[in-house]
C-alpha atoms as a printed R data frame, in Angstrom:
    type eleno elety resid chain resno       x       y       z
1   ATOM     1    CA   MET     A     1  81.420  73.897  57.913
2   ATOM     2    CA   ARG     A     2  82.209  77.578  57.868
3   ATOM     3    CA   ARG     A     3  80.321  78.022  61.130
4   ATOM     4    CA   LEU     A     4  82.296  75.172  62.685
5   ATOM     5    CA   LEU     A     5  85.615  76.687  61.617
6   ATOM     6    CA   ALA     A     6  84.539  80.092  62.840
7   ATOM     7    CA   SER     A     7  83.554  78.566  66.190
8   ATOM     8    CA   ILE     A     8  86.925  76.815  66.533
9   ATOM     9    CA   LEU     A     9  88.850  79.984  65.696
10  ATOM    10    CA   PHE     A    10  86.741  81.948  68.171
11  ATOM    11    CA   SER     A    11  87.451  79.375  70.867
12  ATOM    12    CA   PHE     A    12  91.196  79.616  70.310
13  ATOM    13    CA   THR     A    13  90.998  83.394  70.466
14  ATOM    14    CA   ILE     A    14  89.195  83.259  73.797
15  ATOM    15    CA   ILE     A    15  91.659  80.719  75.193
16  ATOM    16    CA   GLY     A    16  94.602  82.878  74.146
17  ATOM    17    CA   ALA     A    17  93.065  85.935  75.779
18  ATOM    18    CA   VAL     A    18  92.512  84.082  79.037
19  ATOM    19    CA   CYS     A    19  96.007  82.613  79.117
20  ATOM    20    CA   GLN     A    20  97.990  85.784  78.571
21  ATOM    21    CA   THR     A    21  98.870  88.273  81.310
22  ATOM    22    CA   ASP     A    22  95.838  90.472  81.953
23  ATOM    23    CA   PHE     A    23  97.319  93.969  82.261
24  ATOM    24    CA   ARG     A    24  94.501  96.101  83.577
25  ATOM    25    CA   ASP     A    25  93.683  99.572  82.274
26  ATOM    26    CA   ILE     A    26  93.171 101.145  85.706
27  ATOM    27    CA   SER     A    27  95.010 103.618  87.946
28  ATOM    28    CA   PHE     A    28  97.534 102.606  90.586
29  ATOM    29    CA   ASP     A    29  95.078 103.484  93.358
30  ATOM    30    CA   GLU     A    30  92.409 101.369  91.692
31  ATOM    31    CA   ALA     A    31  94.919  98.536  91.337
32  ATOM    32    CA   ARG     A    32  95.748  98.677  95.044
33  ATOM    33    CA   LYS     A    33  92.065  98.531  95.944
34  ATOM    34    CA   ALA     A    34  91.541  95.610  93.566
35  ATOM    35    CA   ALA     A    35  94.546  93.824  95.054
36  ATOM    36    CA   SER     A    36  93.098  94.302  98.520
37  ATOM    37    CA   ARG     A    37  89.726  92.893  97.442
38  ATOM    38    CA   GLU     A    38  91.247  89.939  95.584
39  ATOM    39    CA   GLY     A    39  94.019  89.100  98.040
40  ATOM    40    CA   LYS     A    40  96.803  89.893  95.550
41  ATOM    41    CA   LEU     A    41  99.820  92.155  95.066
42  ATOM    42    CA   VAL     A    42 100.286  94.903  92.477
43  ATOM    43    CA   PHE     A    43 102.723  94.280  89.609
44  ATOM    44    CA   MET     A    44 103.939  97.261  87.541
45  ATOM    45    CA   ASP     A    45 105.743  96.843  84.228
46  ATOM    46    CA   PHE     A    46 107.525 100.122  83.427
47  ATOM    47    CA   TYR     A    47 108.411 100.432  79.742
48  ATOM    48    CA   THR     A    48 109.093 103.013  77.030
49  ATOM    49    CA   SER     A    49 108.084 103.124  73.381
50  ATOM    50    CA   TRP     A    50 111.723 102.872  72.228
51  ATOM    51    CA   CYS     A    51 112.732  99.984  74.527
52  ATOM    52    CA   GLY     A    52 113.491  96.818  72.525
53  ATOM    53    CA   PRO     A    53 113.682  94.454  75.537
54  ATOM    54    CA   CYS     A    54 110.322  95.826  76.716
55  ATOM    55    CA   LYS     A    55 108.738  94.880  73.388
56  ATOM    56    CA   ARG     A    56 110.229  91.372  73.554
57  ATOM    57    CA   MET     A    57 108.672  90.804  76.952
58  ATOM    58    CA   THR     A    58 105.325  92.155  75.717
59  ATOM    59    CA   ASP     A    59 105.344  90.066  72.538
60  ATOM    60    CA   GLN     A    60 107.052  86.869  73.668
61  ATOM    61    CA   VAL     A    61 106.843  86.417  77.450
62  ATOM    62    CA   PHE     A    62 103.716  87.980  78.937
63  ATOM    63    CA   PRO     A    63 101.399  86.240  76.403
64  ATOM    64    CA   GLN     A    64 102.629  82.765  77.415
65  ATOM    65    CA   LYS     A    65 100.151  80.598  79.299
66  ATOM    66    CA   SER     A    66 102.491  79.730  82.178
67  ATOM    67    CA   VAL     A    67 103.269  83.404  82.722
68  ATOM    68    CA   GLY     A    68  99.661  84.547  82.370
69  ATOM    69    CA   ASP     A    69  98.358  81.866  84.723
70  ATOM    70    CA   TYR     A    70 100.802  82.868  87.459
71  ATOM    71    CA   MET     A    71 100.597  86.623  86.957
72  ATOM    72    CA   ASN     A    72  96.813  86.766  86.888
73  ATOM    73    CA   ALA     A    73  96.493  84.575  89.977
74  ATOM    74    CA   THR     A    74  99.091  86.490  91.992
75  ATOM    75    CA   PHE     A    75  98.935  90.128  90.908
76  ATOM    76    CA   ILE     A    76  96.902  93.014  89.629
77  ATOM    77    CA   PRO     A    77  99.219  93.704  86.648
78  ATOM    78    CA   LEU     A    78  99.713  97.222  85.269
79  ATOM    79    CA   LYS     A    79 101.681  98.227  82.180
80  ATOM    80    CA   LEU     A    80 102.998 101.790  82.477
81  ATOM    81    CA   ASP     A    81 104.776 103.984  79.925
82  ATOM    82    CA   ALA     A    82 107.465 105.597  82.079
83  ATOM    83    CA   GLU     A    83 107.677 108.641  79.817
84  ATOM    84    CA   LYS     A    84 103.945 109.300  79.496
85  ATOM    85    CA   GLY     A    85 101.072 108.142  81.670
86  ATOM    86    CA   GLY     A    86 103.339 106.307  84.098
87  ATOM    87    CA   SER     A    87 105.983 109.014  84.516
88  ATOM    88    CA   GLU     A    88 104.800 110.085  87.983
89  ATOM    89    CA   LEU     A    89 104.927 106.544  89.327
90  ATOM    90    CA   ALA     A    90 108.281 105.938  87.620
91  ATOM    91    CA   ALA     A    91 109.667 108.971  89.447
92  ATOM    92    CA   ARG     A    92 108.101 107.928  92.751
93  ATOM    93    CA   TYR     A    93 109.708 104.484  92.574
94  ATOM    94    CA   LYS     A    94 112.986 105.792  91.082
95  ATOM    95    CA   VAL     A    95 112.820 103.739  87.900
96  ATOM    96    CA   LYS     A    96 116.040 104.299  85.951
97  ATOM    97    CA   SER     A    97 116.133 101.521  83.359
98  ATOM    98    CA   TYR     A    98 113.665  99.627  81.201
99  ATOM    99    CA   PRO     A    99 111.977  97.329  81.529
100 ATOM   100    CA   THR     A   100 111.684  97.563  85.304
101 ATOM   101    CA   TYR     A   101 109.144  95.459  87.192
102 ATOM   102    CA   ILE     A   102 108.016  96.557  90.638
103 ATOM   103    CA   VAL     A   103 105.802  94.619  93.023
104 ATOM   104    CA   THR     A   104 104.019  96.469  95.815
105 ATOM   105    CA   ASP     A   105 101.654  95.538  98.582
106 ATOM   106    CA   THR     A   106  98.186  97.037  98.796
107 ATOM   107    CA   ALA     A   107  99.571 100.075 100.660
108 ATOM   108    CA   GLY     A   108 101.970 100.819  97.809
109 ATOM   109    CA   HIS     A   109 105.116  99.714  99.660
110 ATOM   110    CA   GLU     A   110 107.703  98.205  97.327
111 ATOM   111    CA   ILE     A   111 108.491  94.600  98.170
112 ATOM   112    CA   ALA     A   112 110.310  93.451  95.024
113 ATOM   113    CA   ARG     A   113 112.041  94.858  91.949
114 ATOM   114    CA   LEU     A   114 113.400  93.208  88.799
115 ATOM   115    CA   SER     A   115 114.764  94.513  85.519
116 ATOM   116    CA   CYS     A   116 115.823  93.330  82.053
117 ATOM   117    CA   ALA     A   117 114.167  91.080  79.515
118 ATOM   118    CA   MET     A   118 114.441  87.336  80.117
119 ATOM   119    CA   PRO     A   119 112.872  84.029  79.027
120 ATOM   120    CA   ALA     A   120 109.544  83.057  80.571
121 ATOM   121    CA   GLU     A   121 110.896  80.372  82.929
122 ATOM   122    CA   GLU     A   122 113.638  82.634  84.267
123 ATOM   123    CA   PHE     A   123 111.172  85.495  84.673
124 ATOM   124    CA   LEU     A   124 108.762  83.359  86.693
125 ATOM   125    CA   GLU     A   125 111.552  81.968  88.859
126 ATOM   126    CA   LYS     A   126 112.891  85.442  89.639
127 ATOM   127    CA   VAL     A   127 109.470  86.913  90.364
128 ATOM   128    CA   ARG     A   128 108.584  84.041  92.707
129 ATOM   129    CA   HIS     A   129 111.929  84.338  94.462
130 ATOM   130    CA   ALA     A   130 111.602  88.109  94.739
131 ATOM   131    CA   ILE     A   131 108.227  88.038  96.455
132 ATOM   132    CA   ASP     A   132 109.209  85.075  98.654
133 ATOM   133    CA   TYR     A   133 112.190  87.066  99.926
134 ATOM   134    CA   GLY     A   134 110.876  90.619  99.567
135 ATOM   135    CA   MET     A   135 113.301  93.495 100.043
136 ATOM   136    CA   THR     A   136 111.733  95.153 103.066
137 ATOM   137    CA   PRO     A   137 114.230  96.335 105.723
138 ATOM   138    CA   GLU     A   138 112.172  94.537 108.361
139 ATOM   139    CA   ARG     A   139 112.643  91.163 106.686
140 ATOM   140    CA   ILE     A   140 116.370  91.648 106.103
141 ATOM   141    CA   LYS     A   141 116.829  91.659 109.888
142 ATOM   142    CA   GLU     A   142 116.075  87.946 109.779
143 ATOM   143    CA   ARG     A   143 119.474  87.567 108.039
144 ATOM   144    CA   THR     A   144 118.885  84.195 106.394
145 ATOM   145    CA   PRO     A   145 121.204  83.575 103.411
146 ATOM   146    CA   GLN     A   146 118.242  83.559 101.009
147 ATOM   147    CA   LEU     A   147 116.889  86.878 102.286
148 ATOM   148    CA   VAL     A   148 120.257  88.634 102.270
149 ATOM   149    CA   GLU     A   149 121.109  87.446  98.760
150 ATOM   150    CA   ALA     A   150 117.669  88.378  97.390
151 ATOM   151    CA   TYR     A   151 117.782  91.775  99.092
152 ATOM   152    CA   ALA     A   152 121.243  92.501  97.694
153 ATOM   153    CA   MET     A   153 120.233  91.410  94.185
154 ATOM   154    CA   GLN     A   154 117.281  93.762  94.240
155 ATOM   155    CA   LEU     A   155 119.540  96.605  95.370
156 ATOM   156    CA   VAL     A   156 121.614  95.847  92.261
157 ATOM   157    CA   ASP     A   157 118.512  96.425  90.148
158 ATOM   158    CA   LYS     A   158 118.018  99.758  91.926
159 ATOM   159    CA   GLY     A   159 121.678 100.762  91.436
160 ATOM   160    CA   GLU     A   160 122.225 101.217  95.181
161 ATOM   161    CA   TYR     A   161 125.768  99.830  95.209
162 ATOM   162    CA   ARG     A   162 126.891 101.496  98.422
163 ATOM   163    CA   ASN     A   163 123.996  99.932 100.271
164 ATOM   164    CA   ILE     A   164 124.896  96.538  98.779
165 ATOM   165    CA   ASN     A   165 128.411  96.688 100.200
166 ATOM   166    CA   LYS     A   166 127.059  97.745 103.576
167 ATOM   167    CA   ILE     A   167 124.522  94.900 103.668
168 ATOM   168    CA   ILE     A   168 127.057  92.251 102.626
169 ATOM   169    CA   ASP     A   169 129.739  93.529 105.018
170 ATOM   170    CA   GLU     A   170 127.338  93.554 107.962
171 ATOM   171    CA   TYR     A   171 126.089  90.086 107.095
172 ATOM   172    CA   TYR     A   172 129.621  88.703 106.628
173 ATOM   173    CA   HIS     A   173 130.733  90.003 110.026
174 ATOM   174    CA   SER     A   174 127.684  88.438 111.674
175 ATOM   175    CA   LEU     A   175 128.659  84.940 110.507
176 ATOM   176    CA   THR     A   176 130.591  82.353 112.481
177 ATOM   177    CA   ASP     A   177 133.419  80.444 110.772
178 ATOM   178    CA   SER     A   178 131.178  77.445 110.171
179 ATOM   179    CA   GLN     A   179 128.499  79.692 108.662
180 ATOM   180    CA   LYS     A   180 131.031  81.327 106.350
181 ATOM   181    CA   LEU     A   181 131.931  77.884 105.038
182 ATOM   182    CA   ASP     A   182 128.269  76.966 104.517
183 ATOM   183    CA   PRO     A   183 127.449  76.562 100.786
184 ATOM   184    CA   ALA     A   184 124.347  78.720 101.341
185 ATOM   185    CA   ASN     A   185 126.663  81.686 101.887
186 ATOM   186    CA   THR     A   186 128.758  81.219  98.760
187 ATOM   187    CA   PHE     A   187 127.322  84.444  97.288
188 ATOM   188    CA   VAL     A   188 129.158  86.470  99.946
189 ATOM   189    CA   PHE     A   189 132.511  85.459  98.435
190 ATOM   190    CA   THR     A   190 131.555  85.369  94.759
191 ATOM   191    CA   THR     A   191 128.625  87.440  93.528
192 ATOM   192    CA   PHE     A   192 129.201  90.371  95.888
193 ATOM   193    CA   THR     A   193 132.982  90.344  96.293
194 ATOM   194    CA   MET     A   194 134.711  92.298  93.560
195 ATOM   195    CA   GLY     A   195 138.490  92.133  93.177
196 ATOM   196    CA   PHE     A   196 140.960  90.212  95.288
197 ATOM   197    CA   ASP     A   197 142.260  92.775  97.774
198 ATOM   198    CA   ASN     A   198 139.541  92.619 100.395
199 ATOM   199    CA   GLU     A   199 138.754  90.934 103.680
200 ATOM   200    CA   ARG     A   200 136.317  88.363 102.280
201 ATOM   201    CA   THR     A   201 138.771  87.164  99.630
202 ATOM   202    CA   ARG     A   202 141.554  86.942 102.179
203 ATOM   203    CA   TYR     A   203 139.336  84.804 104.399
204 ATOM   204    CA   MET     A   204 138.497  82.546 101.479
205 ATOM   205    CA   ILE     A   205 142.180  82.027 100.621
206 ATOM   206    CA   GLU     A   206 143.167  81.479 104.256
207 ATOM   207    CA   HIS     A   207 140.520  78.746 104.459
208 ATOM   208    CA   GLU     A   208 141.108  77.404 100.967
209 ATOM   209    CA   GLU     A   209 141.332  73.758 101.966
210 ATOM   210    CA   GLU     A   210 138.166  73.938 104.038
211 ATOM   211    CA   PHE     A   211 136.271  75.550 101.170
212 ATOM   212    CA   LYS     A   212 137.569  72.957  98.720
213 ATOM   213    CA   LYS     A   213 136.160  70.183 100.884
214 ATOM   214    CA   ASN     A   214 132.703  71.562 100.160
215 ATOM   215    CA   ASN     A   215 133.463  71.252  96.429
216 ATOM   216    CA   ILE     A   216 131.598  74.439  95.446
217 ATOM   217    CA   LYS     A   217 132.422  75.275  91.840
218 ATOM   218    CA   ALA     A   218 131.940  79.041  92.224
219 ATOM   219    CA   ILE     A   219 134.339  79.109  95.181
220 ATOM   220    CA   ASN     A   220 136.870  76.854  93.460
221 ATOM   221    CA   ASP     A   221 136.773  79.068  90.359
222 ATOM   222    CA   ARG     A   222 137.271  82.159  92.493
223 ATOM   223    CA   ILE     A   223 140.281  80.640  94.263
224 ATOM   224    CA   THR     A   224 141.791  79.566  90.918
225 ATOM   225    CA   GLN     A   225 141.363  83.116  89.588
226 ATOM   226    CA   TYR     A   226 143.066  84.485  92.683
227 ATOM   227    CA   HIS     A   227 146.129  82.245  92.260
228 ATOM   228    CA   ARG     A   228 146.401  83.145  88.560
229 ATOM   229    CA   PHE     A   229 146.210  86.838  89.412
230 ATOM   230    CA   HIS     A   230 148.980  86.523  91.996
231 ATOM   231    CA   LYS     A   231 151.453  84.477  89.947
């Protein structure tokens, strides 16, 4: 009986180890070589010993089966203390907050960046979205709504606010009137338009009825806020 119980407990231990994210104890160069051999990307989790959100991700998110299954199949994951062994890489990739997650290709080129602690489902969704619409300048030239929004969101994580405004302005001015009214481009008028005294807000108000026909809650809320502000 004792042997049976011990065998069951051992089995659960093995299953848990397999399911959780397998952060490898190897160098960045070794991780890139492994990623090349295995057809994967490199995932770096930059943390510090005093970072509460980092500990929550380590204790509550990365051990989950859904997260481990995806991470281990897609990446060579590394966990790096940004103030100790990972300080050089943190400086190279300009990591300024914790946790910060950076995905690179096998050459070490950054293709995605995320930050903050979040539930497992949200984390997986954001990681998938980030690598689907990676933030390389070459890809942003494609100028699809999904790519522009993802690129701008990742610039937020990097704190490059001037570049965000430039990207959104250039994209906005490239759109036709029908494209500006397209629900896929809602983010241009909401997420990345601060305040009411700007060209994008003025366009939205001038075309209020056309926007309302699309019945987009974020746009309707923005227009309502504008009218309240200007009473």
